[in-house]
Amino acid sequence: DKVGVMALGGADNMSFTNSSGTWSESLLASSTLTLTVASDISQTRPYVFTFTVSNPAKGQDVVASISGSGIPIPAVAAGRPMVVHSPTVSAGISQSTPWPCASNTLTVTLTSDTPLLASCNPIISLTGLTGSFTPTTASFPVYVTGGDIASPNPLITSWDNAGTLSIALNSTVIGASTHPTSAVQNGMPNVVNFTFTMTLLNPNHGQPAPVVGVSGSMSYSDFSNSPFLVSTAIGNPTVPTFSASEVDASYMTGVSGDLWPLFVRPVIFSSFTQQSTSNPCAQNVITVTMMSSVPIYTACATSVGGTAGSTAVTITGLTGSTTGGPTLPLTVAANFSSSPAWNNTIGQLALVPTTTLLAGSNYTVVFTLTNQQNYQAARTPMFALSTYGASYPTSYGTNDSAPLFIAMLDWTVKTASQSTPWPC
């Protein structure tokens, strides 16, 4: 409880001792203003005086009363001067990209039905943003980009990789608001609409959209962490248009679910491998055509906080040739390094992309191996994306076109005959 002097204003403030009263504030019971009459009060005219209190950081609806002592005055209702509206905030959150390994800008838009003041220390909290590869940090930048506030300078807050983030709308932030100060009676800076963005790193694999929550609280004086209602719309019904630098335009278009926060499309990698000849000891031209369902970047992190490593499309299982390493020249190598590493022992070729491989675009590489002399069944190569953490079988031709199938030599013996059976 707190007790102090409350200054009075208004036309009749001098009707009371020292133009002030005694203010008794209680969190458990009603707060009371006690005034001592300094001069006779007329029976017939109204007396007007004012005093100022700070509204609490939570909604309330109270009924005030007036009573007197000395000459007893029974308590009479005096209206509801301390009604305080608790904010109701609508929030929307969406993302910029569903691709694995991509830097993903999340946009959060909030609209309050009540002006938010810095003195109430409003805090917006996000939970459930799980699955990103952005590590926990105490220096996480958040940009306020729209609505009543637009600042080029980031807010620095704390990010927890468990998926939580809190943004304090302090006096510096709200002080930059363009929302009219006339919205608050005493002309204080306030905010009603604002948008902020932040960037997280998508994981190197697909994942469903997590359940994301947005909440708010305010604190003032003895009222700490008073929650207020936030209704949240997750995702964005707008169908995204994918960049031509990431997706082949003829392959696919976006769907509304692509903008749900931290939804990441899964990697589906397909390929077809065939050879030019099954003859023993021959120069065998191998043609590989491949396509991914998502963009394959030249570098990608493989863990939370990890350094982005170079991506390689590794083919394993091309065994049975006599071609040595350590490199193997490509005769067709669009978008790949022309001399990838080659390990004959395990039949492994590590193709290194030189540019982003577009989702839905076919890429072809061609190289030559020397077939061994002995028969062997067709190989079943596996493809792996080194930084995307998955392996994929290949499709291949049949019979003589199957990769590294070496045919068995089959001599055709004709009938032998002679000209004469006589000795000497």
Short mmCIF file of C-alpha atoms in Angstrom, two decimals:
data_model
loop_
_atom_site.label_atom_id
_atom_site.label_comp_id
_atom_site.label_asym_id
_atom_site.label_seq_id
_atom_site.Cartn_x
_atom_site.Cartn_y
_atom_site.Cartn_z
CA ASP A 1 0.00 0.00 0.00
CA LYS A 2 1.05 3.58 -0.67
CA VAL A 3 0.01 6.85 1.05
CA GLY A 4 0.86 10.29 -0.32
CA VAL A 5 -0.29 13.83 -1.03
CA MET A 6 -2.52 14.28 -4.07
CA ALA A 7 -2.54 17.79 -5.59
CA LEU A 8 -5.90 19.13 -6.69
CA GLY A 9 -6.74 21.26 -9.69
CA GLY A 10 -9.96 22.65 -11.05
CA ALA A 11 -12.14 25.65 -10.19
CA ASP A 12 -12.80 24.70 -6.56
CA ASN A 13 -9.51 23.17 -5.47
CA MET A 14 -9.00 25.87 -2.83
CA SER A 15 -12.14 24.73 -1.02
CA PHE A 16 -9.97 21.98 0.45
CA THR A 17 -7.00 22.27 2.80
CA ASN A 18 -3.73 23.04 0.95
CA SER A 19 -5.56 22.40 -2.33
CA SER A 20 -4.67 18.76 -1.89
CA GLY A 21 -5.79 15.52 -0.36
CA THR A 22 -4.36 12.29 1.02
CA TRP A 23 -4.14 9.46 -1.48
CA SER A 24 -4.14 5.90 -0.13
CA GLU A 25 -3.38 3.34 -2.82
CA SER A 26 -4.12 -0.32 -2.23
CA LEU A 27 -3.81 -3.32 -4.51
CA LEU A 28 -6.00 -5.46 -2.26
CA ALA A 29 -8.77 -2.95 -1.53
CA SER A 30 -10.11 0.25 -3.01
CA SER A 31 -7.78 3.23 -3.28
CA THR A 32 -9.08 6.31 -1.44
CA LEU A 33 -8.70 10.08 -1.76
CA THR A 34 -9.43 11.91 1.52
CA LEU A 35 -10.10 15.67 1.41
CA THR A 36 -10.36 18.09 4.34
CA VAL A 37 -12.85 20.93 3.82
CA ALA A 38 -11.13 24.32 4.21
CA SER A 39 -14.22 26.54 3.98
CA ASP A 40 -17.94 26.13 4.14
CA ILE A 41 -19.44 24.28 1.23
CA SER A 42 -22.67 25.61 -0.16
CA GLN A 43 -25.64 23.31 -0.22
CA THR A 44 -26.83 24.21 -3.66
CA ARG A 45 -23.93 24.51 -6.11
CA PRO A 46 -21.63 21.79 -7.46
CA TYR A 47 -17.94 21.84 -6.58
CA VAL A 48 -15.44 20.84 -9.26
CA PHE A 49 -11.88 19.76 -8.64
CA THR A 50 -9.47 17.52 -10.54
CA PHE A 51 -6.65 15.17 -9.70
CA THR A 52 -4.49 12.90 -11.81
CA VAL A 53 -3.78 9.22 -11.37
CA SER A 54 -1.98 6.76 -13.63
CA ASN A 55 -4.12 3.99 -15.01
CA PRO A 56 -2.91 0.47 -14.23
CA ALA A 57 -1.35 -1.75 -16.87
CA LYS A 58 -4.41 -3.99 -16.98
CA GLY A 59 -8.07 -3.73 -17.76
CA GLN A 60 -10.54 -2.99 -14.97
CA ASP A 61 -14.09 -1.80 -14.39
CA VAL A 62 -14.71 -0.23 -10.97
CA VAL A 63 -17.53 1.81 -9.43
CA ALA A 64 -16.43 4.79 -7.32
CA SER A 65 -18.35 6.20 -4.34
CA ILE A 66 -18.26 9.36 -2.21
CA SER A 67 -18.86 9.47 1.55
CA GLY A 68 -18.17 11.90 4.37
CA SER A 69 -17.26 11.98 8.07
CA GLY A 70 -17.66 14.64 10.74
CA ILE A 71 -21.11 15.32 9.41
CA PRO A 72 -21.84 11.78 8.26
CA ILE A 73 -22.59 11.43 4.55
CA PRO A 74 -23.65 7.96 3.46
CA ALA A 75 -21.70 6.55 0.54
CA VAL A 76 -23.25 7.34 -2.79
CA ALA A 77 -22.24 5.99 -6.19
CA ALA A 78 -20.06 8.37 -8.18
CA GLY A 79 -19.91 6.72 -11.57
CA ARG A 80 -17.11 4.65 -13.04
CA PRO A 81 -14.14 6.99 -13.41
CA MET A 82 -11.49 4.26 -13.42
CA VAL A 83 -12.61 2.04 -16.29
CA VAL A 84 -9.45 0.86 -18.08
CA HIS A 85 -9.59 -1.01 -21.36
CA SER A 86 -7.28 -3.99 -21.76
CA PRO A 87 -5.80 -3.99 -25.27
CA THR A 88 -6.95 -6.54 -27.79
CA VAL A 89 -4.32 -7.02 -30.46
CA SER A 90 -4.73 -8.85 -33.76
CA ALA A 91 -1.53 -10.30 -35.15
CA GLY A 92 -0.48 -11.87 -38.43
CA ILE A 93 2.77 -13.72 -39.12
CA SER A 94 4.11 -15.07 -42.40
CA GLN A 95 7.42 -15.98 -44.05
CA SER A 96 9.26 -15.14 -47.25
CA THR A 97 10.49 -18.54 -48.41
CA PRO A 98 9.85 -22.28 -47.87
CA TRP A 99 13.23 -23.46 -49.22
CA PRO A 100 15.72 -25.49 -47.16
CA CYS A 101 18.93 -23.62 -46.29
CA ALA A 102 17.42 -20.24 -47.23
CA SER A 103 17.51 -17.04 -45.18
CA ASN A 104 13.86 -16.62 -44.25
CA THR A 105 12.35 -13.22 -43.41
CA LEU A 106 9.39 -13.49 -41.04
CA THR A 107 6.95 -10.58 -40.99
CA VAL A 108 4.74 -9.91 -37.97
CA THR A 109 1.94 -7.32 -38.21
CA LEU A 110 0.04 -6.18 -35.11
CA THR A 111 -2.98 -3.93 -34.69
CA SER A 112 -4.22 -2.85 -31.24
CA ASP A 113 -7.67 -1.52 -30.45
CA THR A 114 -6.10 0.53 -27.64
CA PRO A 115 -3.12 2.92 -27.84
CA LEU A 116 -0.01 1.30 -26.36
CA LEU A 117 2.13 3.63 -24.24
CA ALA A 118 5.80 3.23 -23.38
CA SER A 119 4.99 3.84 -19.69
CA CYS A 120 3.13 0.51 -19.66
CA ASN A 121 6.25 -1.30 -20.95
CA PRO A 122 4.35 -3.39 -23.52
CA ILE A 123 6.09 -6.58 -24.58
CA ILE A 124 5.20 -8.72 -27.60
CA SER A 125 6.31 -12.35 -27.29
CA LEU A 126 6.50 -15.03 -29.97
CA THR A 127 6.67 -18.74 -29.18
CA GLY A 128 6.81 -21.93 -31.22
CA LEU A 129 9.22 -20.74 -33.93
CA THR A 130 11.03 -24.07 -33.79
CA GLY A 131 13.25 -25.84 -36.29
CA SER A 132 15.40 -23.00 -37.59
CA PHE A 133 19.20 -23.19 -37.71
CA THR A 134 19.59 -19.72 -36.16
CA PRO A 135 21.47 -20.16 -32.86
CA THR A 136 20.48 -18.67 -29.51
CA THR A 137 21.85 -15.15 -29.18
CA ALA A 138 21.45 -12.08 -26.99
CA SER A 139 22.07 -9.79 -29.98
CA PHE A 140 19.28 -10.58 -32.40
CA PRO A 141 18.18 -7.75 -34.73
CA VAL A 142 14.49 -7.04 -35.28
CA TYR A 143 13.43 -4.32 -37.72
CA VAL A 144 10.29 -2.23 -37.19
CA THR A 145 9.30 -1.57 -40.77
CA GLY A 146 5.74 -0.33 -41.03
CA GLY A 147 2.53 0.90 -39.50
CA ASP A 148 2.95 3.74 -37.04
CA ILE A 149 6.68 3.11 -36.74
CA ALA A 150 9.34 2.81 -39.42
CA SER A 151 12.92 2.89 -38.26
CA PRO A 152 16.08 1.97 -40.20
CA ASN A 153 17.76 1.00 -36.95
CA PRO A 154 17.17 -2.51 -35.62
CA LEU A 155 15.94 -3.35 -32.17
CA ILE A 156 18.42 -5.67 -30.50
CA THR A 157 16.73 -8.38 -28.49
CA SER A 158 17.31 -11.98 -27.42
CA TRP A 159 16.51 -14.99 -29.59
CA ASP A 160 16.20 -18.51 -28.19
CA ASN A 161 16.56 -21.37 -30.66
CA ALA A 162 13.78 -23.13 -28.75
CA GLY A 163 11.58 -20.73 -30.73
CA THR A 164 10.95 -17.77 -28.42
CA LEU A 165 11.44 -14.06 -28.93
CA SER A 166 10.29 -11.02 -26.96
CA ILE A 167 10.18 -7.44 -28.21
CA ALA A 168 9.96 -4.56 -25.72
CA LEU A 169 8.16 -1.52 -27.10
CA ASN A 170 10.18 0.94 -25.07
CA SER A 171 10.16 4.74 -25.14
CA THR A 172 12.70 4.84 -27.98
CA VAL A 173 10.50 2.66 -30.17
CA ILE A 174 7.16 4.22 -29.32
CA GLY A 175 8.72 7.69 -29.34
CA ALA A 176 9.25 7.25 -33.08
CA SER A 177 5.55 6.54 -33.65
CA THR A 178 3.63 8.69 -36.09
CA HIS A 179 0.28 7.80 -34.54
CA PRO A 180 -1.38 11.05 -33.33
CA THR A 181 -0.60 11.91 -29.72
CA SER A 182 -4.14 13.29 -29.54
CA ALA A 183 -5.27 9.65 -29.30
CA VAL A 184 -4.20 9.87 -25.65
CA GLN A 185 -5.65 12.61 -23.47
CA ASN A 186 -2.34 13.90 -22.16
CA GLY A 187 -0.69 13.83 -25.57
CA MET A 188 1.75 10.96 -25.01
CA PRO A 189 3.41 9.09 -27.91
CA ASN A 190 1.60 5.87 -28.58
CA VAL A 191 1.34 3.10 -31.13
CA VAL A 192 -1.64 1.21 -32.57
CA ASN A 193 -0.31 -0.45 -35.74
CA PHE A 194 3.18 -1.72 -36.36
CA THR A 195 5.05 -4.32 -38.38
CA PHE A 196 8.39 -5.90 -37.63
CA THR A 197 10.58 -8.34 -39.48
CA MET A 198 13.30 -10.76 -38.49
CA THR A 199 15.43 -13.24 -40.39
CA LEU A 200 15.90 -16.89 -39.47
CA LEU A 201 17.87 -19.59 -41.29
CA ASN A 202 15.74 -22.47 -42.55
CA PRO A 203 17.03 -25.98 -41.78
CA ASN A 204 18.59 -28.13 -44.50
CA HIS A 205 15.57 -30.42 -44.64
CA GLY A 206 11.82 -30.20 -44.97
CA GLN A 207 9.55 -29.68 -41.98
CA PRO A 208 5.87 -28.94 -41.34
CA ALA A 209 4.93 -25.52 -40.07
CA PRO A 210 5.23 -25.39 -36.26
CA VAL A 211 2.44 -24.06 -34.05
CA VAL A 212 3.33 -20.40 -33.50
CA GLY A 213 1.85 -18.20 -30.80
CA VAL A 214 1.89 -14.44 -30.24
CA SER A 215 1.15 -12.96 -26.82
CA GLY A 216 1.44 -9.60 -25.10
CA SER A 217 1.88 -8.19 -21.61
CA MET A 218 2.28 -4.85 -19.88
CA SER A 219 3.90 -3.78 -16.61
CA TYR A 220 3.45 -0.59 -14.63
CA SER A 221 4.04 0.16 -10.96
CA ASP A 222 2.84 -2.84 -8.94
CA PHE A 223 1.02 -4.39 -11.88
CA SER A 224 3.62 -6.62 -13.53
CA ASN A 225 3.29 -8.87 -16.54
CA SER A 226 -0.41 -8.22 -17.01
CA PRO A 227 -1.35 -10.16 -20.14
CA PHE A 228 -3.53 -8.81 -22.92
CA LEU A 229 -5.34 -10.67 -25.66
CA VAL A 230 -3.60 -11.31 -28.97
CA SER A 231 -5.55 -13.08 -31.72
CA THR A 232 -3.15 -14.52 -34.27
CA ALA A 233 -3.57 -15.28 -37.96
CA ILE A 234 -0.81 -17.66 -39.02
CA GLY A 235 0.48 -17.62 -42.58
CA ASN A 236 -0.65 -15.52 -45.50
CA PRO A 237 -3.38 -16.48 -47.97
CA THR A 238 -1.40 -14.85 -50.77
CA VAL A 239 0.13 -17.38 -53.16
CA PRO A 240 3.84 -16.56 -53.43
CA THR A 241 5.61 -15.94 -56.73
CA PHE A 242 8.91 -17.78 -56.70
CA SER A 243 12.06 -16.09 -57.93
CA ALA A 244 13.35 -17.09 -61.36
CA SER A 245 16.77 -17.38 -59.73
CA GLU A 246 15.48 -20.29 -57.62
CA VAL A 247 12.66 -22.04 -59.49
CA ASP A 248 12.15 -23.00 -63.12
CA ALA A 249 9.03 -21.05 -64.12
CA SER A 250 7.56 -24.03 -65.94
CA TYR A 251 7.95 -26.36 -62.96
CA MET A 252 5.56 -25.10 -60.28
CA THR A 253 3.94 -22.15 -58.61
CA GLY A 254 3.54 -21.47 -54.93
CA VAL A 255 0.62 -22.36 -52.69
CA SER A 256 -0.70 -20.42 -49.71
CA GLY A 257 0.86 -22.87 -47.25
CA ASP A 258 4.32 -21.82 -48.48
CA LEU A 259 4.02 -18.66 -46.35
CA TRP A 260 3.28 -20.38 -43.04
CA PRO A 261 6.16 -19.49 -40.70
CA LEU A 262 9.01 -22.01 -40.80
CA PHE A 263 7.24 -24.39 -43.14
CA VAL A 264 10.05 -25.87 -45.24
CA ARG A 265 9.47 -27.89 -48.39
CA PRO A 266 11.08 -31.35 -48.43
CA VAL A 267 13.91 -32.21 -50.82
CA ILE A 268 12.91 -34.66 -53.56
CA PHE A 269 15.83 -35.45 -55.85
CA SER A 270 15.40 -37.52 -59.00
CA SER A 271 17.94 -38.67 -61.57
CA PHE A 272 18.41 -40.91 -64.61
CA THR A 273 21.72 -42.58 -65.45
CA GLN A 274 22.59 -44.43 -68.64
CA GLN A 275 25.66 -45.58 -70.57
CA SER A 276 26.71 -45.71 -74.22
CA THR A 277 28.17 -49.24 -74.42
CA SER A 278 28.36 -52.51 -72.53
CA ASN A 279 31.40 -53.81 -74.42
CA PRO A 280 34.36 -54.94 -72.28
CA CYS A 281 37.36 -52.57 -72.33
CA ALA A 282 35.39 -49.93 -74.25
CA GLN A 283 35.25 -46.17 -73.62
CA ASN A 284 31.87 -45.82 -71.98
CA VAL A 285 30.08 -42.46 -72.04
CA ILE A 286 27.93 -42.04 -68.91
CA THR A 287 25.08 -39.50 -69.05
CA VAL A 288 23.39 -38.35 -65.84
CA THR A 289 20.30 -36.13 -65.82
CA MET A 290 19.07 -34.83 -62.45
CA MET A 291 16.37 -32.58 -61.00
CA SER A 292 15.48 -31.32 -57.52
CA SER A 293 12.12 -30.26 -56.09
CA VAL A 294 13.79 -27.35 -54.25
CA PRO A 295 16.64 -24.99 -55.11
CA ILE A 296 20.04 -26.48 -54.31
CA TYR A 297 22.36 -23.75 -53.07
CA THR A 298 26.13 -23.87 -53.50
CA ALA A 299 26.53 -23.68 -49.71
CA CYS A 300 24.32 -24.73 -46.79
CA ALA A 301 24.63 -25.12 -43.02
CA THR A 302 23.99 -28.60 -41.66
CA SER A 303 23.31 -27.77 -37.99
CA VAL A 304 22.14 -25.00 -35.67
CA GLY A 305 24.78 -22.28 -35.74
CA GLY A 306 26.94 -24.29 -38.13
CA THR A 307 29.12 -22.75 -40.82
CA ALA A 308 27.72 -23.14 -44.32
CA GLY A 309 29.61 -25.88 -46.14
CA SER A 310 30.03 -26.33 -49.88
CA THR A 311 27.34 -28.47 -51.48
CA ALA A 312 28.29 -31.50 -53.57
CA VAL A 313 26.02 -33.82 -55.53
CA THR A 314 27.83 -37.09 -54.82
CA ILE A 315 27.27 -40.18 -56.98
CA THR A 316 28.41 -43.41 -55.30
CA GLY A 317 28.41 -46.95 -56.67
CA LEU A 318 29.92 -46.45 -60.14
CA THR A 319 32.29 -49.36 -59.53
CA GLY A 320 33.92 -51.73 -62.00
CA SER A 321 35.67 -49.33 -64.36
CA THR A 322 39.43 -49.07 -64.82
CA THR A 323 39.45 -45.26 -64.87
CA GLY A 324 41.78 -43.80 -62.23
CA GLY A 325 41.50 -40.58 -60.24
CA PRO A 326 41.82 -38.31 -58.42
CA THR A 327 39.65 -36.23 -60.79
CA LEU A 328 37.43 -37.03 -63.71
CA PRO A 329 36.85 -34.51 -66.51
CA LEU A 330 33.26 -33.81 -67.50
CA THR A 331 32.56 -33.47 -71.21
CA VAL A 332 29.24 -31.77 -70.42
CA ALA A 333 29.35 -29.81 -67.17
CA ALA A 334 26.88 -26.91 -67.28
CA ASN A 335 26.49 -25.45 -63.75
CA PHE A 336 29.11 -27.82 -62.29
CA SER A 337 32.86 -27.72 -61.80
CA SER A 338 34.43 -29.37 -64.86
CA SER A 339 36.92 -31.62 -63.00
CA PRO A 340 35.17 -33.17 -59.98
CA ALA A 341 36.89 -35.52 -57.53
CA TRP A 342 36.76 -39.20 -58.55
CA ASN A 343 37.40 -42.25 -56.34
CA ASN A 344 37.60 -45.41 -58.46
CA THR A 345 37.63 -47.76 -55.47
CA ILE A 346 34.11 -46.90 -54.35
CA GLY A 347 33.00 -45.46 -57.68
CA GLN A 348 32.33 -42.02 -56.23
CA LEU A 349 32.07 -38.79 -58.22
CA ALA A 350 31.58 -35.52 -56.31
CA LEU A 351 29.84 -32.97 -58.54
CA VAL A 352 30.22 -29.41 -57.24
CA PRO A 353 27.56 -26.89 -58.39
CA THR A 354 28.93 -23.51 -59.43
CA THR A 355 25.50 -21.81 -59.27
CA THR A 356 22.18 -22.46 -57.56
CA LEU A 357 20.44 -25.45 -59.14
CA LEU A 358 16.89 -24.31 -59.90
CA ALA A 359 13.99 -26.32 -58.56
CA GLY A 360 12.32 -28.19 -61.40
CA SER A 361 15.13 -27.72 -63.91
CA ASN A 362 16.93 -30.67 -65.53
CA TYR A 363 20.74 -30.68 -65.30
CA THR A 364 22.90 -33.03 -67.33
CA VAL A 365 26.52 -34.06 -66.85
CA VAL A 366 28.47 -36.38 -69.14
CA PHE A 367 31.74 -38.20 -68.42
CA THR A 368 33.62 -41.20 -69.78
CA LEU A 369 34.74 -44.35 -67.93
CA THR A 370 36.72 -47.29 -69.29
CA ASN A 371 34.86 -50.56 -68.91
CA GLN A 372 36.66 -53.48 -67.30
CA GLN A 373 37.30 -56.65 -69.32
CA ASN A 374 35.10 -58.95 -67.24
CA TYR A 375 31.34 -59.30 -67.09
CA GLN A 376 29.50 -57.43 -64.37
CA ALA A 377 25.88 -56.72 -63.61
CA ALA A 378 24.58 -53.17 -63.82
CA ARG A 379 25.50 -50.89 -60.91
CA THR A 380 22.84 -49.14 -58.79
CA PRO A 381 24.34 -45.72 -58.04
CA MET A 382 23.10 -43.58 -55.15
CA PHE A 383 22.95 -39.80 -55.20
CA ALA A 384 23.58 -37.74 -52.06
CA LEU A 385 23.37 -33.99 -51.44
CA SER A 386 26.26 -33.44 -49.04
CA THR A 387 24.82 -30.48 -47.14
CA TYR A 388 21.17 -31.51 -47.38
CA GLY A 389 21.60 -34.74 -45.43
CA ALA A 390 19.80 -37.25 -47.64
CA SER A 391 20.52 -39.95 -50.24
CA TYR A 392 18.47 -40.86 -53.29
CA PRO A 393 18.54 -43.85 -55.67
CA THR A 394 18.74 -43.26 -59.40
CA SER A 395 16.61 -44.52 -62.23
CA TYR A 396 18.54 -46.05 -65.11
CA GLY A 397 18.21 -47.64 -68.47
CA THR A 398 17.71 -51.34 -69.05
CA ASN A 399 19.88 -54.00 -70.63
CA ASP A 400 22.94 -52.56 -72.39
CA SER A 401 22.19 -48.97 -71.33
CA ALA A 402 22.19 -49.74 -67.61
CA PRO A 403 25.15 -48.01 -65.89
CA LEU A 404 28.38 -50.07 -65.99
CA PHE A 405 26.71 -53.24 -67.15
CA ILE A 406 29.52 -55.16 -68.89
CA ALA A 407 28.40 -57.85 -71.34
CA MET A 408 29.91 -61.33 -71.23
CA LEU A 409 32.05 -62.37 -74.21
CA ASP A 410 30.23 -65.04 -76.18
CA TRP A 411 32.31 -66.69 -78.95
CA THR A 412 30.35 -68.22 -81.81
CA VAL A 413 32.06 -71.50 -82.87
CA LYS A 414 31.46 -72.56 -86.49
CA THR A 415 31.82 -76.15 -87.88
CA ALA A 416 35.41 -77.13 -88.84
CA SER A 417 36.01 -79.31 -91.95
CA GLN A 418 38.98 -80.76 -93.89
CA SER A 419 39.81 -81.54 -97.53
CA THR A 420 41.19 -85.13 -97.24
CA PRO A 421 41.45 -87.94 -94.68
CA TRP A 422 44.58 -89.72 -96.33
CA PRO A 423 47.90 -90.12 -94.46
CA CYS A 424 50.79 -88.12 -95.90
#
